[in-house]
mmCIF file of C-alpha atoms in Angstrom:
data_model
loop_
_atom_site.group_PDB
_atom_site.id
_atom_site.type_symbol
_atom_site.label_atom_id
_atom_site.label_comp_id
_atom_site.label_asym_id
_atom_site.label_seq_id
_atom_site.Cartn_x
_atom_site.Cartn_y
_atom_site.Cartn_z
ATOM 1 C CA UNK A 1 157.142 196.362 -58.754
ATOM 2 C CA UNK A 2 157.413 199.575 -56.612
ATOM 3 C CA UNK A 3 160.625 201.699 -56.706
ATOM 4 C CA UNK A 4 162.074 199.299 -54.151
ATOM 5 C CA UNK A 5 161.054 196.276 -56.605
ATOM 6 C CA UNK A 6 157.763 194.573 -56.121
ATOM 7 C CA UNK A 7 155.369 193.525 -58.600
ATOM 8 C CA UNK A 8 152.056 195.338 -57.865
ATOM 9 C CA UNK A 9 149.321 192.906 -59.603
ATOM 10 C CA UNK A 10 148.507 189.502 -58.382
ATOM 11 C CA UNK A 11 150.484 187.360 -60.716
ATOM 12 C CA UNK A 12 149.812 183.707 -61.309
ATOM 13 C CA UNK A 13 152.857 182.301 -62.274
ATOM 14 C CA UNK A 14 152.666 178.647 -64.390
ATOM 15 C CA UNK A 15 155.943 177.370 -64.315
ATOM 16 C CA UNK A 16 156.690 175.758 -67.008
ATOM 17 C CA UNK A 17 159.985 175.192 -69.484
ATOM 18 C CA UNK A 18 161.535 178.173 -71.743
ATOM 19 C CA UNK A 19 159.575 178.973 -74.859
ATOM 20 C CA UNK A 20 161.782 177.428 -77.482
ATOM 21 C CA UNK A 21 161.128 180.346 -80.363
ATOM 22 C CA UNK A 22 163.205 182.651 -83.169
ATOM 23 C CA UNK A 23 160.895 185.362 -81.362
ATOM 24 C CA UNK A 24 163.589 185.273 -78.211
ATOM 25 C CA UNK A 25 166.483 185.908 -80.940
ATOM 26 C CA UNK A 26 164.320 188.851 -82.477
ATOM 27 C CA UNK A 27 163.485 190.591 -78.960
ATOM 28 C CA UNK A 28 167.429 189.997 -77.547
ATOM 29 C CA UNK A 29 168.535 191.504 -80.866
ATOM 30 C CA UNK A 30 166.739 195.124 -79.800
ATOM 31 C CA UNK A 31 167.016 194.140 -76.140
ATOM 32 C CA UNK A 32 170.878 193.901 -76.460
ATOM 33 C CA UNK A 33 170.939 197.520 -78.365
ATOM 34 C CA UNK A 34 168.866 199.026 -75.685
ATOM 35 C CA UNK A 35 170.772 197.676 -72.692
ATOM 36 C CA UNK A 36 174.182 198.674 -74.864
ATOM 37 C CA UNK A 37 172.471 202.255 -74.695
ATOM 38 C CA UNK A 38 171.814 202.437 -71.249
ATOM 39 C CA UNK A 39 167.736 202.477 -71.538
ATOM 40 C CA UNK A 40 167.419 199.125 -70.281
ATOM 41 C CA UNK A 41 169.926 197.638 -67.112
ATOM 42 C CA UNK A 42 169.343 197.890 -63.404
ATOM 43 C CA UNK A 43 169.874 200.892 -61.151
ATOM 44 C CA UNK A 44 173.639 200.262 -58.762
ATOM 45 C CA UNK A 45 170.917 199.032 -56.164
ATOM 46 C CA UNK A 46 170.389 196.269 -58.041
ATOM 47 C CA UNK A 47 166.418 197.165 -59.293
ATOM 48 C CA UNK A 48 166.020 196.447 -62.888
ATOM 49 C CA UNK A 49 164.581 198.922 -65.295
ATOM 50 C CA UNK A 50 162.566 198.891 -69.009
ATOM 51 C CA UNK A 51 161.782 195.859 -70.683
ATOM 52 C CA UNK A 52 160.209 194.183 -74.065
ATOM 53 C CA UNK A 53 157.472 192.402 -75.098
ATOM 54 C CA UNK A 54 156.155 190.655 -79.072
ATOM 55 C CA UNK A 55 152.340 189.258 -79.641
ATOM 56 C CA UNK A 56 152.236 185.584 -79.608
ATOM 57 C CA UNK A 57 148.601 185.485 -80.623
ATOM 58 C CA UNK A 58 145.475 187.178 -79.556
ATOM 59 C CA UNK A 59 145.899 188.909 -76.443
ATOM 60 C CA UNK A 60 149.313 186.599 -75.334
ATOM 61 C CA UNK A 61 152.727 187.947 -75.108
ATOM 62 C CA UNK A 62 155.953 186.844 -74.659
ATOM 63 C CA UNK A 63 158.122 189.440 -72.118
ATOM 64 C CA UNK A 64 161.054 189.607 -70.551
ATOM 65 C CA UNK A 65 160.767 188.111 -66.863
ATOM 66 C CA UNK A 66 160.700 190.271 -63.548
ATOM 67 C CA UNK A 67 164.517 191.054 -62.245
ATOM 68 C CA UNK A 68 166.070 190.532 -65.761
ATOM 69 C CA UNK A 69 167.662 194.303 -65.676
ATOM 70 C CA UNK A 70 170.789 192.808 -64.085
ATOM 71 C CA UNK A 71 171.757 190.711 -67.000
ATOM 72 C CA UNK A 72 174.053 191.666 -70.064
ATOM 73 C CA UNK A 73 172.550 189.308 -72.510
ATOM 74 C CA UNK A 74 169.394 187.371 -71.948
ATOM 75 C CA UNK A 75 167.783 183.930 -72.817
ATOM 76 C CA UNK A 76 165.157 181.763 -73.186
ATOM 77 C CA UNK A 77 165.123 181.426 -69.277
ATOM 78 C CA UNK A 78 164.393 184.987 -68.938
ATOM 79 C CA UNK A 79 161.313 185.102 -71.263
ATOM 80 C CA UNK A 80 157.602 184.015 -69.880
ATOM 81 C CA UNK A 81 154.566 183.681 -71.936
ATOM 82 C CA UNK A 82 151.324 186.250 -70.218
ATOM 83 C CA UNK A 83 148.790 183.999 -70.883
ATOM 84 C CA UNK A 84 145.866 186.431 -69.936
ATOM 85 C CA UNK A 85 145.012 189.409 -67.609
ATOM 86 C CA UNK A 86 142.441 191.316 -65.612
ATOM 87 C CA UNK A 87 142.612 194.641 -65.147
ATOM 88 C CA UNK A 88 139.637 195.417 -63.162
ATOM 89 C CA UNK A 89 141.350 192.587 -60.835
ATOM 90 C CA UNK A 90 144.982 193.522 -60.979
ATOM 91 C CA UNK A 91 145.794 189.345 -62.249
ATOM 92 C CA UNK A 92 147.815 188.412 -64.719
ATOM 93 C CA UNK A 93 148.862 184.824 -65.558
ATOM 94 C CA UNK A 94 152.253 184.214 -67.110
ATOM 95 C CA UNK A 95 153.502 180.488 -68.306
ATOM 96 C CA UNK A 96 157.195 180.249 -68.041
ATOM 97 C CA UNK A 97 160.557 179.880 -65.969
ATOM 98 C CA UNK A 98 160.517 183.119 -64.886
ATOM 99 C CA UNK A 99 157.796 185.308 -63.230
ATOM 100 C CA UNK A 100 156.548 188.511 -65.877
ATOM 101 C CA UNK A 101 157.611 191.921 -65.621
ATOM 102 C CA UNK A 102 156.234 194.307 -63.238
ATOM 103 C CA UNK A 103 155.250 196.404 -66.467
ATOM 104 C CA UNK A 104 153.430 193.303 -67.844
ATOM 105 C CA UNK A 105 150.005 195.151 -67.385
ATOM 106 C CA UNK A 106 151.124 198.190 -68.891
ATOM 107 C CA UNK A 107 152.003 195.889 -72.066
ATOM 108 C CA UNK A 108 149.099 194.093 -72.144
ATOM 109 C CA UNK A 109 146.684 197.314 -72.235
ATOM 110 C CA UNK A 110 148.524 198.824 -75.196
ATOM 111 C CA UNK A 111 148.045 195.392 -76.850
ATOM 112 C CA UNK A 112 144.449 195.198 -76.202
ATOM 113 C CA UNK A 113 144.112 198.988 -77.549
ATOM 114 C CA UNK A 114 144.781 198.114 -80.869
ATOM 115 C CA UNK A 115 145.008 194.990 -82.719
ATOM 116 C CA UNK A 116 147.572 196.062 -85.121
ATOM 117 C CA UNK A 117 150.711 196.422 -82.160
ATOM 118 C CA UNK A 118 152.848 193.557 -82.080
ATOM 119 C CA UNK A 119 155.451 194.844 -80.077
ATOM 120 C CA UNK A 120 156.216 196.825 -76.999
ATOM 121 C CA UNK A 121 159.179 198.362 -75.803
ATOM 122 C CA UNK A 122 159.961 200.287 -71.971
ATOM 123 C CA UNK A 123 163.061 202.420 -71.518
ATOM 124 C CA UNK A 124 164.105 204.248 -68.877
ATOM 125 C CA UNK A 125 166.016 207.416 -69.817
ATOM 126 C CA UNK A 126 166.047 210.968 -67.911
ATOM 127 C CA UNK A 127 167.184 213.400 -70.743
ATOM 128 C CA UNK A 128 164.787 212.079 -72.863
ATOM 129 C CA UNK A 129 161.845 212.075 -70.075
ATOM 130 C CA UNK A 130 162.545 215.402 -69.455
ATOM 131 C CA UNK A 131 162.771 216.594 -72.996
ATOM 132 C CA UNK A 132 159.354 214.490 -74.020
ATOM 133 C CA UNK A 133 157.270 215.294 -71.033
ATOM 134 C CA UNK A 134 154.039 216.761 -71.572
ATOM 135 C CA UNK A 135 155.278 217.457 -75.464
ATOM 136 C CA UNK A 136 154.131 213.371 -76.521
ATOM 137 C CA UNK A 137 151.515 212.190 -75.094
ATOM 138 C CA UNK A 138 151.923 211.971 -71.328
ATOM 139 C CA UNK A 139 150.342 209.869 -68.643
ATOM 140 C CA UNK A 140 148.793 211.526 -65.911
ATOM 141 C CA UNK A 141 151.584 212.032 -62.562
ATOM 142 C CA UNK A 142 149.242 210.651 -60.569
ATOM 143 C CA UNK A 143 149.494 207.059 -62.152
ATOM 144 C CA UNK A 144 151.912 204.690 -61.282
ATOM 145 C CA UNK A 145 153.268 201.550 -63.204
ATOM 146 C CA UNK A 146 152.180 198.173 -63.665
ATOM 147 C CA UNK A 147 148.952 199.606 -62.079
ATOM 148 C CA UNK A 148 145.162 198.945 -63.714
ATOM 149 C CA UNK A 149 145.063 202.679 -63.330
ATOM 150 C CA UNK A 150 147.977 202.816 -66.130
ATOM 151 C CA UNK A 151 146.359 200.608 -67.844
ATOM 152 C CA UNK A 152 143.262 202.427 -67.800
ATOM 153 C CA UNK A 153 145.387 205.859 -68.532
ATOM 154 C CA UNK A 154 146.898 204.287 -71.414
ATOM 155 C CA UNK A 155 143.096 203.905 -72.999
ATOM 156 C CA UNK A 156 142.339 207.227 -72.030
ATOM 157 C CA UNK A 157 145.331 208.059 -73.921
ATOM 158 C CA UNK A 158 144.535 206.316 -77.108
ATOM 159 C CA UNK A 159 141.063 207.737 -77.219
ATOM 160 C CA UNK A 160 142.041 211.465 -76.259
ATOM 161 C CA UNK A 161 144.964 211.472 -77.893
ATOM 162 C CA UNK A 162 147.617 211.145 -80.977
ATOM 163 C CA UNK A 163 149.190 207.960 -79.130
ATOM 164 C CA UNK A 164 148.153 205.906 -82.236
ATOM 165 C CA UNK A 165 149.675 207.377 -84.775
ATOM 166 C CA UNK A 166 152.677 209.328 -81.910
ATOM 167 C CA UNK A 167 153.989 205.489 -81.303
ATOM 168 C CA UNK A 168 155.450 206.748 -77.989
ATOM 169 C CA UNK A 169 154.011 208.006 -74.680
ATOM 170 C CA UNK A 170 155.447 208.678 -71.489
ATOM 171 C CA UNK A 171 154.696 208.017 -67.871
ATOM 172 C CA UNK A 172 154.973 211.398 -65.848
ATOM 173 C CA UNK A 173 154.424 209.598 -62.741
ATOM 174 C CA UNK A 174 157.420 206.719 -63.391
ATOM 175 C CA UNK A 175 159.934 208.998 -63.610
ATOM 176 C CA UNK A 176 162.123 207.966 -66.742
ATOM 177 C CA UNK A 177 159.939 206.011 -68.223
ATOM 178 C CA UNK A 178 158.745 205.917 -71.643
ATOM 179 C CA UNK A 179 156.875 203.801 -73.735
ATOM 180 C CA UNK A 180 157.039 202.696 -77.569
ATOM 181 C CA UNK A 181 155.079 200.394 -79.671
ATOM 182 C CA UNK A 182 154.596 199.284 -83.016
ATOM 183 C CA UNK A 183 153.571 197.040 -85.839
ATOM 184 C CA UNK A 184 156.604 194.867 -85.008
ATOM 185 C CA UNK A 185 159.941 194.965 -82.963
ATOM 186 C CA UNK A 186 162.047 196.999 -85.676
ATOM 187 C CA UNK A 187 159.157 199.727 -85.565
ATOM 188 C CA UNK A 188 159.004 200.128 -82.083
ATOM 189 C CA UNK A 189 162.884 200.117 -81.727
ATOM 190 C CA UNK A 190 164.098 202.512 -84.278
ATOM 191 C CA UNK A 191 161.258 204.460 -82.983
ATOM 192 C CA UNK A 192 163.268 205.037 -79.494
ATOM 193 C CA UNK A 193 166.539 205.341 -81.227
ATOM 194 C CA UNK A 194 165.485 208.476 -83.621
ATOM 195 C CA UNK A 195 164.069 210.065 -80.307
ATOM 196 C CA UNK A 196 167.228 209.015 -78.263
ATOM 197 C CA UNK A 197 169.539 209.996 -81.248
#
């Protein structure tokens, strides 16, 4: 999406019933703390903001769909499988009863830099944007989201960088967002919260 909304990559969307999973439970678990926080909701214009994402297996994940920010509590209808991606060609294919996030891309490169990630997390928050900002590592302003040039920024990142072991970067030019990961959900949650706290 752009700031009024749209998803930027080609996206093949598979429609296809909800993932029946205890992975849903786990991501609505930190999904529900982060929207009680503020750092994940929609704007009063109605645009949603941040998101969350868990491996399935190899380079699949299951995400939270596009337009989900508007919702208190999510469920299986608002999770789709991203099946595979191209960044060189701005695709993605998602399986699922909802189209993927805008950010799906962004997800899916941080995934591909390092085996060991399991889960991804986007907030949106100002204060801490402005108090991170060129002091984590930062993505160039330049870049926009759910772009291949984030996702190439993000590998430029990982290889010029202390994003491995920093678990958190954030995206100068997407203004309040930030970005954690981890080796599962809990890692990459708590990791937001002792920032935010």
């Amino acid at each position: 999406m752009d700031e009024k909304g749209y998803i930027k990559f080609n996206c093949h969307w598979l429609k296809d019933k909800p993932v029946d999973t205890k992975l849903i439970e786990q991501l609505n678990i930190w999904r529900d703390k982060l929207y009680s926080l503020k750092l994940v909701g929609a704007y009063p214009n109605g645009i949603g903001f941040g998101n969350i994402s868990t491996r399935l297996n190899g380079k699949q994940f299951l995400i939270t769909g596009s337009a989900t920010g508007n919702h208190q509590h999510l469920t299986n209808k608002h999770y789709t499988r991203v099946t595979s991606c191209n960044f060189a060609e701005n695709t993605l294919t998602c399986k699922g009863p909802i189209q993927a996030s805008s950010e799906s891309l962004t997800h899916a490169a941080v995934y591909e830099a390092n085996r060991e990630i399991n889960a991804v997390i986007h907030i949106h928050s100002k204060n801490l944007w402005d108090k991170l900002l060129q002091v984590i590592p930062t993505t160039s302003p330049t870049v926009e989201y759910g772009t291949p040039q984030m996702a190439m920024e993000i590998q430029r990142l990982f290889k010029e960088t202390d994003l491995k072991s920093k678990k958190i970067l954030v995206m100068a030019g997407h203004e309040e967002g930030i970005l954690s990961f981890g080796k599962d959900l809990e890692e990459a949650g708590n990791l937001i919260l002792s920032y935010f706290n």
